[in-house]
mmCIF file of C-alpha atoms and ligand atoms in Angstrom:
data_model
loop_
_atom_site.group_PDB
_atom_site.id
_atom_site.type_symbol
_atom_site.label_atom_id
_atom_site.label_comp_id
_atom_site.label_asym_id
_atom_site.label_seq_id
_atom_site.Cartn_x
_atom_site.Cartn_y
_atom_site.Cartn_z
ATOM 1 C CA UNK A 630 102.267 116.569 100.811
ATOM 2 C CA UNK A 631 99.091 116.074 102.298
ATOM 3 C CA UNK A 632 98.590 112.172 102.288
ATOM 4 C CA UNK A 633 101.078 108.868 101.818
ATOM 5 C CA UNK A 634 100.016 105.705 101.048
ATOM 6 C CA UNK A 635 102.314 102.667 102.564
ATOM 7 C CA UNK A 636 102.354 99.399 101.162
ATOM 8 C CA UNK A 637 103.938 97.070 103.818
ATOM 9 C CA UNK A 638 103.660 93.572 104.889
ATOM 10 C CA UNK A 639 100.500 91.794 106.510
ATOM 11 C CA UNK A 640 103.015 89.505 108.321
ATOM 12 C CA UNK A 641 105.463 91.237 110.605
ATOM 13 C CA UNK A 642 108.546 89.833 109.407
ATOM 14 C CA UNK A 643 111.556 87.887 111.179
ATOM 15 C CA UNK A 644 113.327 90.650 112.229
ATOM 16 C CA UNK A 645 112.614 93.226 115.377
ATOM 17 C CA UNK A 646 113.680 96.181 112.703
ATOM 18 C CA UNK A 647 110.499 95.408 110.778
ATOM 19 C CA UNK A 648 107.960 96.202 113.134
ATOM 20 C CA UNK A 649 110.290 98.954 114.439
ATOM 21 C CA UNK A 650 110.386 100.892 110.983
ATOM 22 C CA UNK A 651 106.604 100.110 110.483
ATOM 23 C CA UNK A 652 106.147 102.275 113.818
ATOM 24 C CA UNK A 653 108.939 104.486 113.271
ATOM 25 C CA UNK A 654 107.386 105.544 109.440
ATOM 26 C CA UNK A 655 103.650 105.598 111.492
ATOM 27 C CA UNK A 656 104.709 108.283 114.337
ATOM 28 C CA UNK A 657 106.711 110.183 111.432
ATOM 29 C CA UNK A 658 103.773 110.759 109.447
ATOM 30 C CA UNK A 659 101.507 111.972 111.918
ATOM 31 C CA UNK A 660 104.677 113.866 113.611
ATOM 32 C CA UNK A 661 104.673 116.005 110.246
ATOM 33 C CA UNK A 662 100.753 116.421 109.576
ATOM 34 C CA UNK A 663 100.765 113.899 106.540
ATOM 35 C CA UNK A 664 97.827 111.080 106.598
ATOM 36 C CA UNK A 665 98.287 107.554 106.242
ATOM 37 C CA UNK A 666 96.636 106.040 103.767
ATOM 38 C CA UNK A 667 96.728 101.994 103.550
ATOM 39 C CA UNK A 668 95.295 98.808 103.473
ATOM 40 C CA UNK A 669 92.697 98.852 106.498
ATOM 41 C CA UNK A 670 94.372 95.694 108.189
ATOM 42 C CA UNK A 671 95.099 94.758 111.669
ATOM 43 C CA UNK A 672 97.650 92.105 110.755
ATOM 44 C CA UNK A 673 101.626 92.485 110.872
ATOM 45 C CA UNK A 674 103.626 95.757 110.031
ATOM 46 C CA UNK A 675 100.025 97.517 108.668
ATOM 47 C CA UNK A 676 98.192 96.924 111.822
ATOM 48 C CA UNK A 677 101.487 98.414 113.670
ATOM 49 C CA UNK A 678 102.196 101.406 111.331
ATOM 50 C CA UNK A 679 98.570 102.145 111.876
ATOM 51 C CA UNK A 680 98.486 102.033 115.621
ATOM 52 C CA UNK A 681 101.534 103.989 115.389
ATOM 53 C CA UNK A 682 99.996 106.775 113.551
ATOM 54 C CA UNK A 683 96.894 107.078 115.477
ATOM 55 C CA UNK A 684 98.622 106.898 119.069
ATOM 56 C CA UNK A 685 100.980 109.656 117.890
ATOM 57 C CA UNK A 686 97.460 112.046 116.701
ATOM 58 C CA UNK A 687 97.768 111.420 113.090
ATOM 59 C CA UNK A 688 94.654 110.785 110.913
ATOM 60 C CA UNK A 689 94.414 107.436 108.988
ATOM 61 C CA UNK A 690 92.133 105.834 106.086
ATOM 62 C CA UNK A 691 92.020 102.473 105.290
ATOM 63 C CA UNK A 692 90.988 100.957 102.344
ATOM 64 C CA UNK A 693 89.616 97.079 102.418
ATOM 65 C CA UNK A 694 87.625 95.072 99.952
ATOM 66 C CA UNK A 695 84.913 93.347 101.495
ATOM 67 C CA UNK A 696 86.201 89.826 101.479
ATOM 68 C CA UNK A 697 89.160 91.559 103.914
ATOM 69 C CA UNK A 698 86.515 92.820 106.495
ATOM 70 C CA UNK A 699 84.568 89.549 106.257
ATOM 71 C CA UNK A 700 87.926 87.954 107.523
ATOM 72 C CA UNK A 701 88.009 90.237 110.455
ATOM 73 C CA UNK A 702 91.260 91.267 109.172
ATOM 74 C CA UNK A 703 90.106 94.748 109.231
ATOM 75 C CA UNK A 704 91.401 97.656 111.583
ATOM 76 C CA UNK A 705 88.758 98.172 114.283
ATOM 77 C CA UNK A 706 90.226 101.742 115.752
ATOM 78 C CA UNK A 707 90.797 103.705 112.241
ATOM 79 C CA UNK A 708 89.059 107.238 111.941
ATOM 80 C CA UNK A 709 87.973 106.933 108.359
ATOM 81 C CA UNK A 710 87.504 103.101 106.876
ATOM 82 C CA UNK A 711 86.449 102.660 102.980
ATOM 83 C CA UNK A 712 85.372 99.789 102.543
ATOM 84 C CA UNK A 713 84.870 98.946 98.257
ATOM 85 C CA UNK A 714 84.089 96.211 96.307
ATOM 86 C CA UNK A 715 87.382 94.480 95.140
ATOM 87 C CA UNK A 716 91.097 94.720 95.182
ATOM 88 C CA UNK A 717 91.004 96.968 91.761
ATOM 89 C CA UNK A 718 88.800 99.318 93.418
ATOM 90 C CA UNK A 719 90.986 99.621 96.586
ATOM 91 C CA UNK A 720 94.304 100.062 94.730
ATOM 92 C CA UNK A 721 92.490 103.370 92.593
ATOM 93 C CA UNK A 722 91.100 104.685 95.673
ATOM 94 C CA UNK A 723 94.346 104.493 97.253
ATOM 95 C CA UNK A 724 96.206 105.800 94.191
ATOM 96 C CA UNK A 725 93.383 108.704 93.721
ATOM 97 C CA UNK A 726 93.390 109.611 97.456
ATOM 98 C CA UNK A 727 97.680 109.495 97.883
ATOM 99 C CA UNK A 728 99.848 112.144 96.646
ATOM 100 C CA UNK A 729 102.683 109.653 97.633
ATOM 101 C CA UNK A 730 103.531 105.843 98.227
ATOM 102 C CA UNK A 731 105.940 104.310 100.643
ATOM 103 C CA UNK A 732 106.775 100.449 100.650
ATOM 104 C CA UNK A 733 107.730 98.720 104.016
ATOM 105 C CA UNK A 734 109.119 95.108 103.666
ATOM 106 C CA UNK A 735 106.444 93.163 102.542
ATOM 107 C CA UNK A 736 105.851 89.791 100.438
ATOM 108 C CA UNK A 737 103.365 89.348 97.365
ATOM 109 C CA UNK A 738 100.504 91.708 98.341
ATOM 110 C CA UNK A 739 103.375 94.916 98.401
ATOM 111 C CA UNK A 740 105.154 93.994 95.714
ATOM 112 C CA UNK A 741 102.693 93.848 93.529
ATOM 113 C CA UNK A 742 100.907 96.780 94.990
ATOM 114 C CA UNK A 743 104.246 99.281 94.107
ATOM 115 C CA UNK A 744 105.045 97.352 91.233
ATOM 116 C CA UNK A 745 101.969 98.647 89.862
ATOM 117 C CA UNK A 746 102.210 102.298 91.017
ATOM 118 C CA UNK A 747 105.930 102.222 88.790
ATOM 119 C CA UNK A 748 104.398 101.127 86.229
ATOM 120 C CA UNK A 749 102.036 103.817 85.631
ATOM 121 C CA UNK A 750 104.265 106.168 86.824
ATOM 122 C CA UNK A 751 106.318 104.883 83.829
ATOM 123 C CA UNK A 752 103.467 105.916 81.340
ATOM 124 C CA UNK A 753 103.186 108.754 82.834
ATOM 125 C CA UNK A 754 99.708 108.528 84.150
ATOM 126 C CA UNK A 755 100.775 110.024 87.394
ATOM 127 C CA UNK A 756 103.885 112.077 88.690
ATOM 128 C CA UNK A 757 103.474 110.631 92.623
ATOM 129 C CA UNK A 758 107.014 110.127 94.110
ATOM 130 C CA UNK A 759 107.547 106.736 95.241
ATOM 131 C CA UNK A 760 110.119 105.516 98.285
ATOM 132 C CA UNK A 761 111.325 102.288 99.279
ATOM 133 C CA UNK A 762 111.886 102.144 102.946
ATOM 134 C CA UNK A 763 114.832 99.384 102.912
ATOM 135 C CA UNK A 764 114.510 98.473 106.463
ATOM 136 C CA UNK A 765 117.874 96.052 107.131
ATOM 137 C CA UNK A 766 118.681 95.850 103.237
ATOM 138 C CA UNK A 767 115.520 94.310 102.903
ATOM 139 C CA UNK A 768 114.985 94.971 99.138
ATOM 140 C CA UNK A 769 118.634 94.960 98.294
ATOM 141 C CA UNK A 770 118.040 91.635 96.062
ATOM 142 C CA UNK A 771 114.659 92.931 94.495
ATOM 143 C CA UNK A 772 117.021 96.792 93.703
ATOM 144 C CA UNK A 773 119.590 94.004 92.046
ATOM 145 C CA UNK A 774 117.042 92.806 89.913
ATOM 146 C CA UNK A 775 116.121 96.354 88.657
ATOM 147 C CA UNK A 776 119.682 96.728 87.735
ATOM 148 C CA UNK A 777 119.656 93.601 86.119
ATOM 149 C CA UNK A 778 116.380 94.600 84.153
ATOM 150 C CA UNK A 779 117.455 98.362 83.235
ATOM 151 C CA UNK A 780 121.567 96.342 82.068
ATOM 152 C CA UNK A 781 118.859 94.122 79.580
ATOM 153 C CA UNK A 782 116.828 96.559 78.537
ATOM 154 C CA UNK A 783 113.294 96.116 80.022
ATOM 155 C CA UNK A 784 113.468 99.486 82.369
ATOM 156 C CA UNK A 785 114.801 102.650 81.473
ATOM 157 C CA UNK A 786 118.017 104.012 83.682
ATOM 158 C CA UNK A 787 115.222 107.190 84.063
ATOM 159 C CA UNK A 788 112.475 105.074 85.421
ATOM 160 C CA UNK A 789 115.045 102.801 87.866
ATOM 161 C CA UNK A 790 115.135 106.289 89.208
ATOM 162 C CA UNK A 791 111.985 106.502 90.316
ATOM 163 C CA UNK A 792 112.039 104.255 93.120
ATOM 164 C CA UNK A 793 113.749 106.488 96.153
ATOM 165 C CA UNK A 794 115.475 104.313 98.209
ATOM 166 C CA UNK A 795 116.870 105.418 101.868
ATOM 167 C CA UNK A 796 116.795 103.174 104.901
ATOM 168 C CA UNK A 797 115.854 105.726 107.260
ATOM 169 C CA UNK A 798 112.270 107.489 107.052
ATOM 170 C CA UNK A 799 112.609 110.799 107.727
ATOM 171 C CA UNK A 800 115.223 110.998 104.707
ATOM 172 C CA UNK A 801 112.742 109.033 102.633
ATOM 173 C CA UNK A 802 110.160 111.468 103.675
ATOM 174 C CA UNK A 803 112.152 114.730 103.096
ATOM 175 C CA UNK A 804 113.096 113.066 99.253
ATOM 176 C CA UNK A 805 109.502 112.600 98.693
ATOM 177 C CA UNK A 806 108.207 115.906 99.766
ATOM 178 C CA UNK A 807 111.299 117.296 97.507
ATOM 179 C CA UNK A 808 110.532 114.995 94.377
ATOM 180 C CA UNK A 809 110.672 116.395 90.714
ATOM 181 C CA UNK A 810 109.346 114.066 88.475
ATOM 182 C CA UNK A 811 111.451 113.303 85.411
ATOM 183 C CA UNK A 812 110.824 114.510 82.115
ATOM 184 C CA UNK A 813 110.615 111.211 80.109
ATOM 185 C CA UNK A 814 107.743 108.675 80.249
ATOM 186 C CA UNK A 815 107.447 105.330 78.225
ATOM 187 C CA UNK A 816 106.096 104.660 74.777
ATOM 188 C CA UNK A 817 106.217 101.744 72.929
ATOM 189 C CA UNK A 818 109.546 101.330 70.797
ATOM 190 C CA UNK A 819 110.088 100.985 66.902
ATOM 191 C CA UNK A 820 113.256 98.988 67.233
ATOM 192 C CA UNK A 821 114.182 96.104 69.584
ATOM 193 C CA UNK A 822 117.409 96.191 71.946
ATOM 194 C CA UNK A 823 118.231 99.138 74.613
ATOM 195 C CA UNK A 824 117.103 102.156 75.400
HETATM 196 P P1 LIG B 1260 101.715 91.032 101.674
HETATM 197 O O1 LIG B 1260 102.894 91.890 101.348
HETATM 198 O O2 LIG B 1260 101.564 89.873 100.744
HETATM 199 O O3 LIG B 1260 101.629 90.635 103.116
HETATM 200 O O4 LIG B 1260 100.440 91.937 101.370
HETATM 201 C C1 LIG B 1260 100.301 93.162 102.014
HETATM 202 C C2 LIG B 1260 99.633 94.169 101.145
HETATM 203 O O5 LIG B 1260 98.485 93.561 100.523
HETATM 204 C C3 LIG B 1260 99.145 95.361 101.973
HETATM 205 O O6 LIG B 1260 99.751 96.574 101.573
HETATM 206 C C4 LIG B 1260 97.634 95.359 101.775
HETATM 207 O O7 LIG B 1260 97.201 96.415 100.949
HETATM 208 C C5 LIG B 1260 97.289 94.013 101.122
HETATM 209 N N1 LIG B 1260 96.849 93.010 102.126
HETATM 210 C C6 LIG B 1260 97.301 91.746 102.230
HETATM 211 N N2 LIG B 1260 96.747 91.099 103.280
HETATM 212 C C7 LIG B 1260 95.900 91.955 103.854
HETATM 213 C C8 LIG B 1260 95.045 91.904 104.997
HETATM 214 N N3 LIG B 1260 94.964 90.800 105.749
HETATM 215 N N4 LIG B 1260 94.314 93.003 105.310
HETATM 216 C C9 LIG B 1260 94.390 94.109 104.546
HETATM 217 N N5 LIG B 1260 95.182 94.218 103.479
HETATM 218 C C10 LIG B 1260 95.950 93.185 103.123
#
């Protein structure tokens, strides 16, 4: 696995074991040769998982609309910067470039970002492994949900399976970099009720 992406928060959180994980998951990544791929920011646990990766030698792109730099949100220190157009050109770059995605705790911004990488992974226009770091059982209400969405019949028990959850990195890492993509993908169904 050559690159990850990480989705993670721009605010750091409540919690010390936010920031902690974001520069735990950093020095991991560079610790094992993998690049960091992410948003470009300075701000909360991307700024810190970034810092954490470069002071530990790993390489990191960032990808940042415009509007972002304008903001002087931007990452000042990263060795490779894209900066495109919009936020639907950042999330393809960062989709094309990754051969991986990690969330962090986050708020809107992440959710939305992995919600989206699940999806297609669902319709099978990629077969990218995707982890959940669940820093202090973080995402233990939005994992709930899922359950409550697969026991109604809007997500497949096979696709609830493709969100790897551990709470400690280096496990999330080594289920990544083991990952075998599952046979079934989505298609549209004749008849209403489960799957
Ligand atoms: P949120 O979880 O709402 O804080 O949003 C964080 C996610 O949205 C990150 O993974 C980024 O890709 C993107 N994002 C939100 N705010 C910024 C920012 N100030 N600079 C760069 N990216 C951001």
């Amino acid at each position: 696995m050559k690159r990850i992406a990480v989705f993670c928060g721009s605010n750091k959180g409540t919690r010390a074991a936010y920031a902690a994980a974001a520069e735990n998951l950093g020095s991991q990544l560079a610790k094992r040769g993998i690049e960091l791929v992410y948003g470009g920011g300075c701000v909360g646990l991307m700024g810190i998982l970034a810092d954490a990766a470069i002071k530990n030698g790993g390489h990191v792109i960032g990808v940042i609309p415009q509007s972002l730099v304008i903001r002087k949100v931007v990452h000042k220190k990263l060795p490779d910067l894209r900066v495109v157009k919009n936020m639907h050109e950042r999330k393809a770059l960062i989709a094309e470039l990754s051969d991986g995605f990690i969330a962090l705790p986050g708020g809107y911004g992440t959710c939305e970002e992995f919600c989206e990488v699940l999806a297609w992974s669902q319709l099978g226009y990629h077969q990218k492994p995707f982890g959940l770091l669940d820093v202090a059982g973080f995402y233990r209400p939005m994992l709930q949900f899922f359950d409550h969405a697969v026991d109604e019949g809007f997500i497949r028990p096979a696709h609830r399976e493709l969100i790897l959850v551990e709470e400690d990195a280096e496990k999330l890492l080594h289920r990544l970099e083991t990952f075998q993509p599952p046979a079934e993908v989505k298609w549209i169904r004749k008849t209403p009720g489960k799957f």
